[in-house]
């Protein structure tokens, strides 16, 4: 079994910052990619940022310059630093990881989501 546990969400005023963390645990042989998605009320889930084991990073174009993704491979943890937050950043943020387990199974896993609310 593999689990992704997120933390760091909360309520912040516009212009403020938050840092999200997501730790993967369980029967993990290797992690290909880890990233963040978000889903606002009434909207589809969208990519925020993703980083691969090779160091490639992709951001949603609209978030470049404000959000930074980083990864601690030794701890199977991914972070999302969010600066200059805007009310439109309000959403549930989900961690995502593409993992190969010790049984040789490849699958995509999701965290339970963490709420980020930005007040104006």
Tab-separated table of C-alpha atoms in Angstrom:
chain	number	residue	atom	x	y	z
A	1	UNK	CA	0.000	0.000	0.000
A	2	UNK	CA	1.075	3.546	-0.693
A	3	UNK	CA	-0.123	6.651	1.091
A	4	UNK	CA	0.296	10.330	0.320
A	5	UNK	CA	-0.202	12.637	3.278
A	6	UNK	CA	-0.510	16.363	2.689
A	7	UNK	CA	-0.129	19.205	5.144
A	8	UNK	CA	0.231	22.960	5.208
A	9	UNK	CA	-3.087	24.224	3.919
A	10	UNK	CA	-5.100	26.871	5.677
A	11	UNK	CA	-6.514	30.363	5.562
A	12	UNK	CA	-4.342	33.255	4.443
A	13	UNK	CA	-4.914	36.817	3.354
A	14	UNK	CA	-4.314	37.892	-0.211
A	15	UNK	CA	-0.652	38.563	-0.784
A	16	UNK	CA	0.388	36.030	1.815
A	17	UNK	CA	2.248	32.745	1.492
A	18	UNK	CA	1.722	29.099	2.311
A	19	UNK	CA	3.899	26.043	1.984
A	20	UNK	CA	2.333	22.669	1.299
A	21	UNK	CA	4.040	19.368	1.963
A	22	UNK	CA	3.251	15.868	0.759
A	23	UNK	CA	4.996	12.780	2.037
A	24	UNK	CA	4.709	9.417	0.309
A	25	UNK	CA	5.054	6.252	2.354
A	26	UNK	CA	4.488	2.538	2.031
A	27	UNK	CA	5.700	-0.075	-0.393
A	28	UNK	CA	7.646	2.278	-2.634
A	29	UNK	CA	10.371	1.065	-4.954
A	30	UNK	CA	10.736	4.292	-6.857
A	31	UNK	CA	8.853	7.504	-7.527
A	32	UNK	CA	8.777	8.829	-11.053
A	33	UNK	CA	6.897	12.061	-10.641
A	34	UNK	CA	5.351	14.024	-7.792
A	35	UNK	CA	3.211	17.058	-8.139
A	36	UNK	CA	0.266	19.162	-7.157
A	37	UNK	CA	-3.158	19.677	-8.634
A	38	UNK	CA	-5.989	21.840	-7.386
A	39	UNK	CA	-9.744	21.929	-7.678
A	40	UNK	CA	-11.819	24.992	-6.992
A	41	UNK	CA	-15.571	24.764	-6.328
A	42	UNK	CA	-17.453	24.108	-9.529
A	43	UNK	CA	-14.293	23.687	-11.567
A	44	UNK	CA	-12.277	20.787	-12.898
A	45	UNK	CA	-9.107	19.628	-11.242
A	46	UNK	CA	-6.110	21.324	-12.825
A	47	UNK	CA	-2.354	20.934	-12.804
A	48	UNK	CA	-0.412	23.257	-10.541
A	49	UNK	CA	3.101	21.869	-10.859
A	50	UNK	CA	4.883	18.565	-11.273
A	51	UNK	CA	8.472	17.431	-10.891
A	52	UNK	CA	10.031	14.231	-12.185
A	53	UNK	CA	12.795	12.097	-10.734
A	54	UNK	CA	15.046	13.425	-13.473
A	55	UNK	CA	14.568	16.974	-12.266
A	56	UNK	CA	12.168	18.203	-14.912
A	57	UNK	CA	9.579	20.666	-13.649
A	58	UNK	CA	6.383	21.866	-15.243
A	59	UNK	CA	4.125	24.606	-13.968
A	60	UNK	CA	0.729	25.821	-15.001
A	61	UNK	CA	1.536	28.882	-17.066
A	62	UNK	CA	-0.675	31.111	-14.958
A	63	UNK	CA	1.231	30.211	-11.783
A	64	UNK	CA	4.810	30.616	-12.939
A	65	UNK	CA	6.677	33.092	-10.795
A	66	UNK	CA	4.420	32.769	-7.766
A	67	UNK	CA	4.514	29.037	-7.020
A	68	UNK	CA	7.625	26.911	-6.602
A	69	UNK	CA	7.720	23.129	-6.429
A	70	UNK	CA	10.588	21.263	-4.837
A	71	UNK	CA	11.285	17.701	-3.863
A	72	UNK	CA	13.265	15.810	-1.243
A	73	UNK	CA	13.915	12.452	-2.891
A	74	UNK	CA	15.470	10.966	0.228
A	75	UNK	CA	12.256	11.604	2.154
A	76	UNK	CA	9.830	10.938	-0.712
A	77	UNK	CA	8.397	14.373	-0.093
A	78	UNK	CA	7.293	17.156	-2.398
A	79	UNK	CA	6.708	20.763	-1.425
A	80	UNK	CA	4.789	23.633	-2.937
A	81	UNK	CA	5.744	27.147	-1.921
A	82	UNK	CA	2.939	29.538	-2.787
A	83	UNK	CA	3.632	33.268	-2.678
A	84	UNK	CA	1.584	36.342	-3.491
A	85	UNK	CA	-1.570	34.326	-3.063
A	86	UNK	CA	-4.773	35.558	-4.635
A	87	UNK	CA	-8.408	34.784	-3.813
A	88	UNK	CA	-8.617	32.821	-7.067
A	89	UNK	CA	-6.009	30.425	-5.690
A	90	UNK	CA	-8.633	29.188	-3.252
A	91	UNK	CA	-9.077	25.470	-3.862
A	92	UNK	CA	-8.444	22.018	-2.520
A	93	UNK	CA	-4.863	21.121	-3.359
A	94	UNK	CA	-4.093	17.493	-4.098
A	95	UNK	CA	-0.760	15.739	-4.100
A	96	UNK	CA	-0.152	13.268	-6.918
A	97	UNK	CA	2.601	10.734	-7.401
A	98	UNK	CA	3.482	8.128	-10.027
A	99	UNK	CA	5.026	5.259	-8.104
A	100	UNK	CA	6.473	1.824	-8.742
A	101	UNK	CA	5.875	-0.435	-5.758
A	102	UNK	CA	8.118	-3.201	-4.492
A	103	UNK	CA	5.801	-5.610	-6.288
A	104	UNK	CA	6.701	-3.961	-9.551
A	105	UNK	CA	3.303	-2.326	-9.972
A	106	UNK	CA	3.131	1.131	-11.460
A	107	UNK	CA	0.262	3.343	-10.399
A	108	UNK	CA	-0.767	6.920	-9.764
A	109	UNK	CA	-1.719	7.860	-6.245
A	110	UNK	CA	-3.571	10.842	-4.814
A	111	UNK	CA	-3.531	12.471	-1.432
A	112	UNK	CA	-6.686	13.320	0.452
A	113	UNK	CA	-6.411	17.006	-0.394
A	114	UNK	CA	-5.725	20.070	1.702
A	115	UNK	CA	-7.852	23.199	1.660
A	116	UNK	CA	-6.251	26.514	0.786
A	117	UNK	CA	-8.426	29.573	1.291
A	118	UNK	CA	-7.241	33.042	0.348
A	119	UNK	CA	-9.289	35.931	1.691
A	120	UNK	CA	-9.463	39.285	-0.044
